[in-house]
PDB file of C-alpha atoms in Angstrom:
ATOM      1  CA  UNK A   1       0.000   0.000   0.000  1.00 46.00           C
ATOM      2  CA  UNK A   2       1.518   3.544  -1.233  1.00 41.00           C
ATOM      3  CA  UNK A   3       2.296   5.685   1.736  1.00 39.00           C
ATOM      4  CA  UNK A   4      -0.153   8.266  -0.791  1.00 38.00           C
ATOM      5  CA  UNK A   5      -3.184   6.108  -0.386  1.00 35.00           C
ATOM      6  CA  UNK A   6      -2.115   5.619   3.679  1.00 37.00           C
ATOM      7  CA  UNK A   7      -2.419   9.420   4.508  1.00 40.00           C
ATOM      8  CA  UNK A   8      -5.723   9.897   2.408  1.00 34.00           C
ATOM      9  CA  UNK A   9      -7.074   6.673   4.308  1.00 38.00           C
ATOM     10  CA  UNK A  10      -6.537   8.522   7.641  1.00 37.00           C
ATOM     11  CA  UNK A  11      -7.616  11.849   5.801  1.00 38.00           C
ATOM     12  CA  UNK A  12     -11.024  10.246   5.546  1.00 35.00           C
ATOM     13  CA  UNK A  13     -10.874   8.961   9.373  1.00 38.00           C
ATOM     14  CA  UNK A  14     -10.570  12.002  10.726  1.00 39.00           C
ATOM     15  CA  UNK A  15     -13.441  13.725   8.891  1.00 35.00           C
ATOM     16  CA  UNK A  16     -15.617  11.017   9.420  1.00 37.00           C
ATOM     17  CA  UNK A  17     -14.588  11.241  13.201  1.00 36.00           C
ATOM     18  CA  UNK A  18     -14.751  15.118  13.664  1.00 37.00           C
ATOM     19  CA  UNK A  19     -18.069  15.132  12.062  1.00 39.00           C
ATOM     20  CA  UNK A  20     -19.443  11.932  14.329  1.00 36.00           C
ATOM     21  CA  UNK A  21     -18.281  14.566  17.643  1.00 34.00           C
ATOM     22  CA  UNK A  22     -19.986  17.154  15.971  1.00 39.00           C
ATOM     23  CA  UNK A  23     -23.223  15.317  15.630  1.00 38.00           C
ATOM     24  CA  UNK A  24     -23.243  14.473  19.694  1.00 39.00           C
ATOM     25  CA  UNK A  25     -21.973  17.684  20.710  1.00 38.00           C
ATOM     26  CA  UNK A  26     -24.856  19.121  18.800  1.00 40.00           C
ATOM     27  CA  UNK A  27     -27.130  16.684  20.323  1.00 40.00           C
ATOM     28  CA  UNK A  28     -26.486  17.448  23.355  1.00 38.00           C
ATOM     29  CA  UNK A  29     -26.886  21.230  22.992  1.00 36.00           C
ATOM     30  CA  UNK A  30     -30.331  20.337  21.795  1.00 36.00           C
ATOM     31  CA  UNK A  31     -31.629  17.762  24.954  1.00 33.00           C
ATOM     32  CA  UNK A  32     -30.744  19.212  28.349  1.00 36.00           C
ATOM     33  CA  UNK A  33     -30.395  16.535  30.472  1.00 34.00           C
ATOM     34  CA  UNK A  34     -31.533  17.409  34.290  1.00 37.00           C
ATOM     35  CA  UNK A  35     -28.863  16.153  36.901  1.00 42.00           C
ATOM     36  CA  UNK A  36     -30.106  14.891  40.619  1.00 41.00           C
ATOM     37  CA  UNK A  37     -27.429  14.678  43.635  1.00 42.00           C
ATOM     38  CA  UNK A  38     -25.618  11.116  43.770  1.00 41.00           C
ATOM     39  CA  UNK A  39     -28.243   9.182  45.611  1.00 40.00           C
ATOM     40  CA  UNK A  40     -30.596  11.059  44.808  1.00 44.00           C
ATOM     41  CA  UNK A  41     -33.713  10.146  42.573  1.00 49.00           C
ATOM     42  CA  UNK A  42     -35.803  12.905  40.606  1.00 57.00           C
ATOM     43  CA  UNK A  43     -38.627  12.931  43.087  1.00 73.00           C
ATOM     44  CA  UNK A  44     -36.572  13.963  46.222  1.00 90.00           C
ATOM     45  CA  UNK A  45     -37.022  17.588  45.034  1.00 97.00           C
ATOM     46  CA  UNK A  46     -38.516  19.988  47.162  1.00 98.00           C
ATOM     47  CA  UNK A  47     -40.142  23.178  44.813  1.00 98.00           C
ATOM     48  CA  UNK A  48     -40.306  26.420  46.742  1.00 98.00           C
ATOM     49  CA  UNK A  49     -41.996  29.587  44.918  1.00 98.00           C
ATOM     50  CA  UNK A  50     -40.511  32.779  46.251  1.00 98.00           C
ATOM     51  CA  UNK A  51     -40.161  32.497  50.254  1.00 96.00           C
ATOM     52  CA  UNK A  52     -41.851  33.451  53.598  1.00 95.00           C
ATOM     53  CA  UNK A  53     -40.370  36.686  54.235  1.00 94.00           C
ATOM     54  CA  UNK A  54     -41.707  37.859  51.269  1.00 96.00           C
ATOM     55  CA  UNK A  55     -44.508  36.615  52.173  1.00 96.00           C
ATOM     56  CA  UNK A  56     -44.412  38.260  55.909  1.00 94.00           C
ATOM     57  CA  UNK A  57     -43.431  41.563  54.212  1.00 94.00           C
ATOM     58  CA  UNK A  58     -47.140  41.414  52.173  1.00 95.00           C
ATOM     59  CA  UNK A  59     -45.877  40.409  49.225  1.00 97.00           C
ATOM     60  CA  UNK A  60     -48.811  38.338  47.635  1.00 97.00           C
ATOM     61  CA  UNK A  61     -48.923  39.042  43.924  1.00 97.00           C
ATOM     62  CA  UNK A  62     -49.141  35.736  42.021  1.00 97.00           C
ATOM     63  CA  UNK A  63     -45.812  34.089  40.658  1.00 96.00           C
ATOM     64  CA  UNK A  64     -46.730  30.923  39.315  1.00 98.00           C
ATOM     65  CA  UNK A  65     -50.266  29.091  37.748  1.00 98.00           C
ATOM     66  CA  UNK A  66     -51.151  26.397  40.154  1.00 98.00           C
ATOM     67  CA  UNK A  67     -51.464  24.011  36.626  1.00 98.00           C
ATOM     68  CA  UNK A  68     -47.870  24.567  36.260  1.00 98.00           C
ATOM     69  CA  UNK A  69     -47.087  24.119  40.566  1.00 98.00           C
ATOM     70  CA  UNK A  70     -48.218  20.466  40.073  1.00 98.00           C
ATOM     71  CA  UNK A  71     -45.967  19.640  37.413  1.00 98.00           C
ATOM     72  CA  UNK A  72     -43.142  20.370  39.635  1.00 98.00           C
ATOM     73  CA  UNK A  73     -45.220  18.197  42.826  1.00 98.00           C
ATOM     74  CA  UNK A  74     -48.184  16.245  43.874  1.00 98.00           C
ATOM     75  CA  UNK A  75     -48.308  17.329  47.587  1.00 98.00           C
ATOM     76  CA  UNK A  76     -47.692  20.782  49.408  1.00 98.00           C
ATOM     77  CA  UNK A  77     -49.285  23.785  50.668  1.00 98.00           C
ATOM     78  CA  UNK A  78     -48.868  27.357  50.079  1.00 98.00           C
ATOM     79  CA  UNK A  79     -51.423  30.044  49.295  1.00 98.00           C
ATOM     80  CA  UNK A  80     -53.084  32.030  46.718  1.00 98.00           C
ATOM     81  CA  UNK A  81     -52.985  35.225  44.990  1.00 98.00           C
ATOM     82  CA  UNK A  82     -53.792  38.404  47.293  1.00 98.00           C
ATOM     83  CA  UNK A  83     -53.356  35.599  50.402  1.00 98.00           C
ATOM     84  CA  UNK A  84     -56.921  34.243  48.845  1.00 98.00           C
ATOM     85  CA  UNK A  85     -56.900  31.123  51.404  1.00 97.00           C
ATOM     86  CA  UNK A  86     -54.536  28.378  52.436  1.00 98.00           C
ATOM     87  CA  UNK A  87     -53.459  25.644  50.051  1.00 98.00           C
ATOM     88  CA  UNK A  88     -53.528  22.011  50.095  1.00 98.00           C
ATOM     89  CA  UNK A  89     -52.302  20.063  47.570  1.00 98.00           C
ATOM     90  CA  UNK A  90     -52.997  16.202  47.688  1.00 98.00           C
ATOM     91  CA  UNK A  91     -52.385  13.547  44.920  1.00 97.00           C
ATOM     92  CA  UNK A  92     -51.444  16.389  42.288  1.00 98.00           C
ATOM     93  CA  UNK A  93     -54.882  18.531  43.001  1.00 98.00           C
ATOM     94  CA  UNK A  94     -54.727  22.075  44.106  1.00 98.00           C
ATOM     95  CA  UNK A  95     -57.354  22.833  47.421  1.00 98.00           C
ATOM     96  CA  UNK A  96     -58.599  25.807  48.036  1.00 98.00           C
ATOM     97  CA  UNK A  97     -59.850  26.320  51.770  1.00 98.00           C
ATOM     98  CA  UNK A  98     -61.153  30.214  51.415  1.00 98.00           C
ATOM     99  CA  UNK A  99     -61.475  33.027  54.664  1.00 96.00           C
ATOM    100  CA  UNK A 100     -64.985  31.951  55.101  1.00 96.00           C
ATOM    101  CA  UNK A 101     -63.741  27.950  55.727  1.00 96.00           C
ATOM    102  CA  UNK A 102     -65.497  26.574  52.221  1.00 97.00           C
ATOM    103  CA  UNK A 103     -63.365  24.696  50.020  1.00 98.00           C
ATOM    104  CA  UNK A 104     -62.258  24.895  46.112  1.00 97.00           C
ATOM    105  CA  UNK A 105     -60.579  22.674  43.492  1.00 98.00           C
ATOM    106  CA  UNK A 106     -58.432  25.642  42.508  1.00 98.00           C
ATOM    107  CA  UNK A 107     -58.354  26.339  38.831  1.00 98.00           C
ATOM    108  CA  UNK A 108     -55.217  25.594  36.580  1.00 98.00           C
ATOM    109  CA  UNK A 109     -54.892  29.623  35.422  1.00 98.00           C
ATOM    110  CA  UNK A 110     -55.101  30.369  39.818  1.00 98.00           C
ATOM    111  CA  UNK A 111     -52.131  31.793  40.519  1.00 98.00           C
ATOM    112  CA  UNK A 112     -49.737  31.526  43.913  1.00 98.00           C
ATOM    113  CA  UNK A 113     -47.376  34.187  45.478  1.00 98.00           C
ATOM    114  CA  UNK A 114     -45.808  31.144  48.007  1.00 98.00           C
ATOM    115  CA  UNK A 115     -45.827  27.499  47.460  1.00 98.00           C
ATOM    116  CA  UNK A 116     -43.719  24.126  48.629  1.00 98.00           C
ATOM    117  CA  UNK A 117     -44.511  21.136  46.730  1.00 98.00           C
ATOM    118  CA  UNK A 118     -42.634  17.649  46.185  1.00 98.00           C
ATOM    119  CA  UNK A 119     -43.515  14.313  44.406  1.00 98.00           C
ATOM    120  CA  UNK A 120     -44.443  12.487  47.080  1.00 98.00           C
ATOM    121  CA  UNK A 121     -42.714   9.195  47.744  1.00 97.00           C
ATOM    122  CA  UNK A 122     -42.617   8.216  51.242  1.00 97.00           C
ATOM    123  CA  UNK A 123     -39.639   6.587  52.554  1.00 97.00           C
ATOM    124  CA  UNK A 124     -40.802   4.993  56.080  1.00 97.00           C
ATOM    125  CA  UNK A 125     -44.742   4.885  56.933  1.00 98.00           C
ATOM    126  CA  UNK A 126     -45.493   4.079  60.627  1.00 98.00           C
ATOM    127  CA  UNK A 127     -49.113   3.654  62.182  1.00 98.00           C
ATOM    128  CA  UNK A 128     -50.099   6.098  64.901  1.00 98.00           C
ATOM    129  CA  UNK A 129     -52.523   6.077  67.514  1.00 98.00           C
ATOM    130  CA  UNK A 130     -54.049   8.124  70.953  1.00 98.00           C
ATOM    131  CA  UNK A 131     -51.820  11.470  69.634  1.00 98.00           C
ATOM    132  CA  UNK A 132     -53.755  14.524  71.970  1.00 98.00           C
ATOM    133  CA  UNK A 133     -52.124  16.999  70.573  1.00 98.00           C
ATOM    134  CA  UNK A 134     -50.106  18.788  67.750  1.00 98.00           C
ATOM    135  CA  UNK A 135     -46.996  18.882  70.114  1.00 98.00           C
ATOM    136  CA  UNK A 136     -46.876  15.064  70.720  1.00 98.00           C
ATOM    137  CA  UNK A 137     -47.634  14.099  66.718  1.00 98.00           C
ATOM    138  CA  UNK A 138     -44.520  16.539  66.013  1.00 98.00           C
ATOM    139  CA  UNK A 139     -42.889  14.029  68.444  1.00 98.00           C
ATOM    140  CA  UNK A 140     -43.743  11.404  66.667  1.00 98.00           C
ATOM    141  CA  UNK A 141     -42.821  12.532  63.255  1.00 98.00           C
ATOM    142  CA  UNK A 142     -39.585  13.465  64.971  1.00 98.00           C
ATOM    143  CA  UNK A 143     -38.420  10.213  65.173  1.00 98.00           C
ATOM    144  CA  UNK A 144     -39.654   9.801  61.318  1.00 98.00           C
ATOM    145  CA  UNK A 145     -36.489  12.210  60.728  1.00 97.00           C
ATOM    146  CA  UNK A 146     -32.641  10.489  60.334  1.00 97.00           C
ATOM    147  CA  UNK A 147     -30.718  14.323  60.304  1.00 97.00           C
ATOM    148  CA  UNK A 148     -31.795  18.077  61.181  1.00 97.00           C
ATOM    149  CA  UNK A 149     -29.642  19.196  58.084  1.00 97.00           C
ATOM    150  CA  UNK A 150     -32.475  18.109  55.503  1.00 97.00           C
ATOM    151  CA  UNK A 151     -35.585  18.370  54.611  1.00 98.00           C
ATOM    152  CA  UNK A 152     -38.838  16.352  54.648  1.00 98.00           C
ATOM    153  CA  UNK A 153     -42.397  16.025  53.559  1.00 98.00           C
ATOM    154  CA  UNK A 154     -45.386  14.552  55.337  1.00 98.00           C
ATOM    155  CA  UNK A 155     -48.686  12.590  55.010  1.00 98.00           C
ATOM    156  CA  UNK A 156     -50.643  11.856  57.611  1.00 98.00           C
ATOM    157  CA  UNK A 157     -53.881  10.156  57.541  1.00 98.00           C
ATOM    158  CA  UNK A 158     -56.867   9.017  59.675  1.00 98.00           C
ATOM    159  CA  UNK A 159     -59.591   9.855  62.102  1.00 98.00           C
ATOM    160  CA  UNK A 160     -58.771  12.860  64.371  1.00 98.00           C
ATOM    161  CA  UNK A 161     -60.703  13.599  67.593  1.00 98.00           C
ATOM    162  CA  UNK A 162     -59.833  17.322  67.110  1.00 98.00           C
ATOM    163  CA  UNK A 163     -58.435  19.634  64.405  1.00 98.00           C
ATOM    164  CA  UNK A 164     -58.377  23.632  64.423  1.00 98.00           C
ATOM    165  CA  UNK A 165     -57.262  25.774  61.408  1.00 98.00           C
ATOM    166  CA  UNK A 166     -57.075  28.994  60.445  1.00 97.00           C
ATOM    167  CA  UNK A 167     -57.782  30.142  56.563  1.00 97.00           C
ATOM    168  CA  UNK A 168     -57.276  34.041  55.458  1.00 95.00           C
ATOM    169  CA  UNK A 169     -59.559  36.626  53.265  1.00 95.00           C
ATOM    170  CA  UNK A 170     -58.800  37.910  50.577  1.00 97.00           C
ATOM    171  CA  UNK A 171     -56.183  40.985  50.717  1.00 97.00           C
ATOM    172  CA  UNK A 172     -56.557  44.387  48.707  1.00 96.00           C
ATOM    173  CA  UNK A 173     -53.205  46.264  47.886  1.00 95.00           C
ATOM    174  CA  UNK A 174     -51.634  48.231  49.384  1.00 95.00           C
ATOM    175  CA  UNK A 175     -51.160  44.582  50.946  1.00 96.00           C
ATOM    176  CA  UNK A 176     -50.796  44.642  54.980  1.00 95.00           C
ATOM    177  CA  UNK A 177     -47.854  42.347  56.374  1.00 94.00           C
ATOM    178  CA  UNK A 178     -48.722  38.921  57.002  1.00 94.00           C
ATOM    179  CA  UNK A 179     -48.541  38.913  61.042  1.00 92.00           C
ATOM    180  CA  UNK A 180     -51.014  42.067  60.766  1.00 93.00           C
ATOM    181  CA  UNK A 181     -53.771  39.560  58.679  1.00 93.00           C
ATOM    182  CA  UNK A 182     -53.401  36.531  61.193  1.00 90.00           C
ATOM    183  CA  UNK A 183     -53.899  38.659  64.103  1.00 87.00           C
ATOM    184  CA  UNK A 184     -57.536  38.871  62.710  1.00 88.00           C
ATOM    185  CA  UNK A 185     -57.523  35.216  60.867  1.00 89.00           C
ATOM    186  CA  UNK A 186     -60.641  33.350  61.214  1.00 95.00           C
ATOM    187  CA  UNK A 187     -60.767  29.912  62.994  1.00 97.00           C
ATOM    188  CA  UNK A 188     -62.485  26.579  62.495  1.00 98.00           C
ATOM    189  CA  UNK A 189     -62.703  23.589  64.373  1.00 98.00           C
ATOM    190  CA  UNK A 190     -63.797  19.773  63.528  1.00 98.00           C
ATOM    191  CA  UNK A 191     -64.405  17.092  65.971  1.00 98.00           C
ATOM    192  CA  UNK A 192     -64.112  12.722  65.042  1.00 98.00           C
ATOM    193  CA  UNK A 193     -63.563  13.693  61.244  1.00 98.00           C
ATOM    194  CA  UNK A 194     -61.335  12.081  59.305  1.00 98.00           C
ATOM    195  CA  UNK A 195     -58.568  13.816  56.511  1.00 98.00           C
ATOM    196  CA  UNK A 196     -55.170  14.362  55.921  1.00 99.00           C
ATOM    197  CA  UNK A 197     -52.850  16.612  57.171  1.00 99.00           C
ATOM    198  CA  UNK A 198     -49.634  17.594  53.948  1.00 98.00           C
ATOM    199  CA  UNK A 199     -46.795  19.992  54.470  1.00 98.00           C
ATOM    200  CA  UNK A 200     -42.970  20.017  55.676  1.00 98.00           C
ATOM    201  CA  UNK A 201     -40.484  20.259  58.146  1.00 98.00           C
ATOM    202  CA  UNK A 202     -37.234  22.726  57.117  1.00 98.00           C
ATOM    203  CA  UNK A 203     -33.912  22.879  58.874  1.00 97.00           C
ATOM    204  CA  UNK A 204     -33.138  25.746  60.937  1.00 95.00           C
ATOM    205  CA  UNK A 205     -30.937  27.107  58.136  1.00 95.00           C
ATOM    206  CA  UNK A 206     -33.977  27.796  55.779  1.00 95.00           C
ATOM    207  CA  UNK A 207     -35.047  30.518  58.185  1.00 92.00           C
ATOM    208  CA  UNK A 208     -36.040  33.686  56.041  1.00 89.00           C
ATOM    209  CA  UNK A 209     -36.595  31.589  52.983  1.00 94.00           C
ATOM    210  CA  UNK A 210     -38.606  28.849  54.787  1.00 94.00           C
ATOM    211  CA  UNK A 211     -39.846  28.439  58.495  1.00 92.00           C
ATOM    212  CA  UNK A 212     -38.062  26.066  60.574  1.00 94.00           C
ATOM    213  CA  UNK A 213     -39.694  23.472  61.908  1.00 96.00           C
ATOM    214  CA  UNK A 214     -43.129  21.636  60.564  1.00 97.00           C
ATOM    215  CA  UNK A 215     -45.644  23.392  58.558  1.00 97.00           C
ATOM    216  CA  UNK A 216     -49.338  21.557  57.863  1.00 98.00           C
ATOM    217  CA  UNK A 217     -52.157  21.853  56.482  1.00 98.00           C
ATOM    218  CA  UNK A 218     -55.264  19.555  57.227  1.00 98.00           C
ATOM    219  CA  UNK A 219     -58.133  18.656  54.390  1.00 98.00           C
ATOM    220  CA  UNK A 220     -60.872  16.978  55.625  1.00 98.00           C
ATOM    221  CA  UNK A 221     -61.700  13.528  53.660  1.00 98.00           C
ATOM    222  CA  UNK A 222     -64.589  14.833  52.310  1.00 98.00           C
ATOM    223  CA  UNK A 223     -63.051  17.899  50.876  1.00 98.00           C
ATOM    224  CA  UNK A 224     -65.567  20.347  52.735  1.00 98.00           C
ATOM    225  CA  UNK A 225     -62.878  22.076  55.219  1.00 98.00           C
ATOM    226  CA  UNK A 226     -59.638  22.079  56.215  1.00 98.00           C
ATOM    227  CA  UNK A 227     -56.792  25.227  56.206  1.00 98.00           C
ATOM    228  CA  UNK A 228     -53.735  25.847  58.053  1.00 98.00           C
ATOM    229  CA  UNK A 229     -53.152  23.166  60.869  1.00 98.00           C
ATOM    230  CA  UNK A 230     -53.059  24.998  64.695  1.00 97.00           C
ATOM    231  CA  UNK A 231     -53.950  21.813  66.610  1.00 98.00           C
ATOM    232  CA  UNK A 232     -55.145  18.320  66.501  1.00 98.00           C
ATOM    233  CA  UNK A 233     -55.588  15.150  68.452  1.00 98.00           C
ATOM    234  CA  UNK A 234     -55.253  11.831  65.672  1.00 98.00           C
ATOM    235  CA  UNK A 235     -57.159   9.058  67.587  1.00 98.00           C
ATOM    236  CA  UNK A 236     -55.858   6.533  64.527  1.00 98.00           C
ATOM    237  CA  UNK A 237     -53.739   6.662  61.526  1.00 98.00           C
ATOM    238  CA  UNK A 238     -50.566   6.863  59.944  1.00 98.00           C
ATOM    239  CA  UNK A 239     -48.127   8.599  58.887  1.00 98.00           C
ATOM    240  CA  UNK A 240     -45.140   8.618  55.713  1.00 98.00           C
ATOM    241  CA  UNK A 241     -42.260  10.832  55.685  1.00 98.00           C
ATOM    242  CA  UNK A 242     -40.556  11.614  52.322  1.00 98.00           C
ATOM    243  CA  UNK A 243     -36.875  12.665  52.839  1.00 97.00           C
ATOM    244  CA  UNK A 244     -36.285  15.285  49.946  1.00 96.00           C
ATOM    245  CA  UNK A 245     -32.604  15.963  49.563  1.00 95.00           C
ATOM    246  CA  UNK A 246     -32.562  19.038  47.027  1.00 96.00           C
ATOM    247  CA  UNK A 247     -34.191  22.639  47.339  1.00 96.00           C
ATOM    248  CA  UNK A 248     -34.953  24.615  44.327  1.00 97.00           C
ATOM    249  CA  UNK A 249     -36.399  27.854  44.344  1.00 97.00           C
ATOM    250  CA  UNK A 250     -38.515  30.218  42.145  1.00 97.00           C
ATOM    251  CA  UNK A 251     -37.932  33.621  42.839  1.00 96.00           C
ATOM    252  CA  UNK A 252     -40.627  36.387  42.046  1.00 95.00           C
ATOM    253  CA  UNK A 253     -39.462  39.105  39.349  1.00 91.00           C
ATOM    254  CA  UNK A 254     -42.357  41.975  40.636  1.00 91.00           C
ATOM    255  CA  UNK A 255     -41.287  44.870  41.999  1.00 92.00           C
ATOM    256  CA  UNK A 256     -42.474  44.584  45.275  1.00 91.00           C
ATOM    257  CA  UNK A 257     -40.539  41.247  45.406  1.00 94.00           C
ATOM    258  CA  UNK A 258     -37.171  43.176  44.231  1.00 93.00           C
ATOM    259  CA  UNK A 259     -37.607  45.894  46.538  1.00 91.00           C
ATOM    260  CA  UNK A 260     -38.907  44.590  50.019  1.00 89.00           C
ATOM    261  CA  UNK A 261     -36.360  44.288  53.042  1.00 87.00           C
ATOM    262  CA  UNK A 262     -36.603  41.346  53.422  1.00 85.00           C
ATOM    263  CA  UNK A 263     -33.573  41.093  56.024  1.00 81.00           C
ATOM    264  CA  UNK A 264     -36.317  43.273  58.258  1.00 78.00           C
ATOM    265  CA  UNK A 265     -38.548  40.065  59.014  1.00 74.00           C
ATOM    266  CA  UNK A 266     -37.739  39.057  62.551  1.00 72.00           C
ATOM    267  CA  UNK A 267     -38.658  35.399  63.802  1.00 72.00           C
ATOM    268  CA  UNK A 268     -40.621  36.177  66.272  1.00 78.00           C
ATOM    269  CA  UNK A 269     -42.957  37.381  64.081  1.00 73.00           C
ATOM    270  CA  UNK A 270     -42.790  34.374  61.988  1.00 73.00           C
ATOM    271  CA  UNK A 271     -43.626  32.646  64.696  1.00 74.00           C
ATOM    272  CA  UNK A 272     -46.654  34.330  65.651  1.00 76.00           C
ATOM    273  CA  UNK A 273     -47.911  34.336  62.029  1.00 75.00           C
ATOM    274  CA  UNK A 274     -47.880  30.559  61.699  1.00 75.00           C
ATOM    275  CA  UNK A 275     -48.710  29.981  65.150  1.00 70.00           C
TER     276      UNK A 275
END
């Protein structure tokens, strides 16, 4: 073989190869390809839009269509444009439990100023029974939780001797802060009904964007009331934890997003608005 007819041979190789890399370089450009932590599976996502000192700083302008919240979860709880009510989401449907206590399958064009969401998909279940209050079912759940350093979503189901919630009205603008709208939040109360009770538990580090510690919200089985959980007794049920080891975060592009302090929200108040 002529040393002619070598170099065109490998001449030919080399285009052939260049274009090949081409080809899955532009491939690639074209189909992004989400990555997960090592361990990690797609569902152990938890989907924040914007965060709770916006939201304690009034800022209640909707971010995000509730049609599009679900594709990132099917359970979480948030709330609704102008602080319209308190959200539940169960099994990929979007609650609506209004000021007045009555309950809505939110539309898909509803929109949200704050909501947490994950795709449920519980890692330990554990049956529960003769809970009397809130303070001794966050005990339990407690033990549901390997690490304070991450984050996890709850389920809990069955027939509770108790439950009290709180919803919201409507706001107008110029929007009042959050703590100022709870101090005049109407209550309800439900006695040997059963429901579910969805929401979270964040680390102490998520303070300002999230509040530490657990954060539920009951929907009663029937789908006739529910709202923001302030205390139950469970007299049987169970509950599923779902440890979610990434955090992503929409944040709001409004301008009373981009302009509000939110470094002025202090804890205590926190406190006393979800409390």
């Amino acid at each position: 073989m002529s040393k002619r007819f070598t170099c065109l041979r490998w001449k030919v190789y080399s285009v052939m190869l260049v274009a090949l890399l081409c080809a899955a370089l532009a491939g690639c450009s074209a189909t992004p390809v989400t990555q997960t932590a090592p361990g990690a599976s797609a569902e152990d996502v938890l989907y924040q839009v914007s965060t709770l000192g916006a939201l304690m700083q009034g800022v209640y302008d909707g971010e995000m269509e509730v049609g599009q919240l679900v594709q990132e979860g099917d359970l979480g709880i948030g709330t609704f444009e102008a602080l319209d009510g308190e959200m539940v989401v169960l099994d990929g449907r979007v609650y609506q439990v209004r000021g007045d206590g009555q309950v809505h399958e939110a539309a898909d064009t509803v929109k949200t100023p704050f909501a947490v969401v994950t795709r449920f998909d519980p890692d330990q279940q554990v049956q529960l029974s003769g809970i009397e209050s809130y303070a001794r079912l966050k005990d339990e759940l407690d033990k549901l939780c390997p690490s304070p350093n991450l984050f996890y979503a709850f389920k809990v189901e069955g027939t509770f001797g108790y439950v009290q919630t709180r919803s919201v009205p409507p706001q107008e603008k110029p929007y009042p802060p959050l703590v100022e709208v709870t101090d005049m939040q109407p209550t309800f109360e439900f006695h040997d009904v059963k429901g579910t009770l969805a929401g979270f538990w964040c680390p102490s580090y998520a303070e300002g964007a999230n509040m530490p510690g657990y954060h539920l919200h009951f929907l009663t089985e029937d789908r006739a009331g529910g709202g923001h959980l302030l205390e139950c007794t469970l007299a049987e049920g169970s509950a599923a934890v779902d440890i979610t080891t990434e955090f992503h975060m929409l944040l709001p592009e409004n301008d009373h997003f981009t302009q509000a302090d939110l470094g002025s929200v202090k804890k205590v108040d926190i406190e006393r608005a979800e409390q």
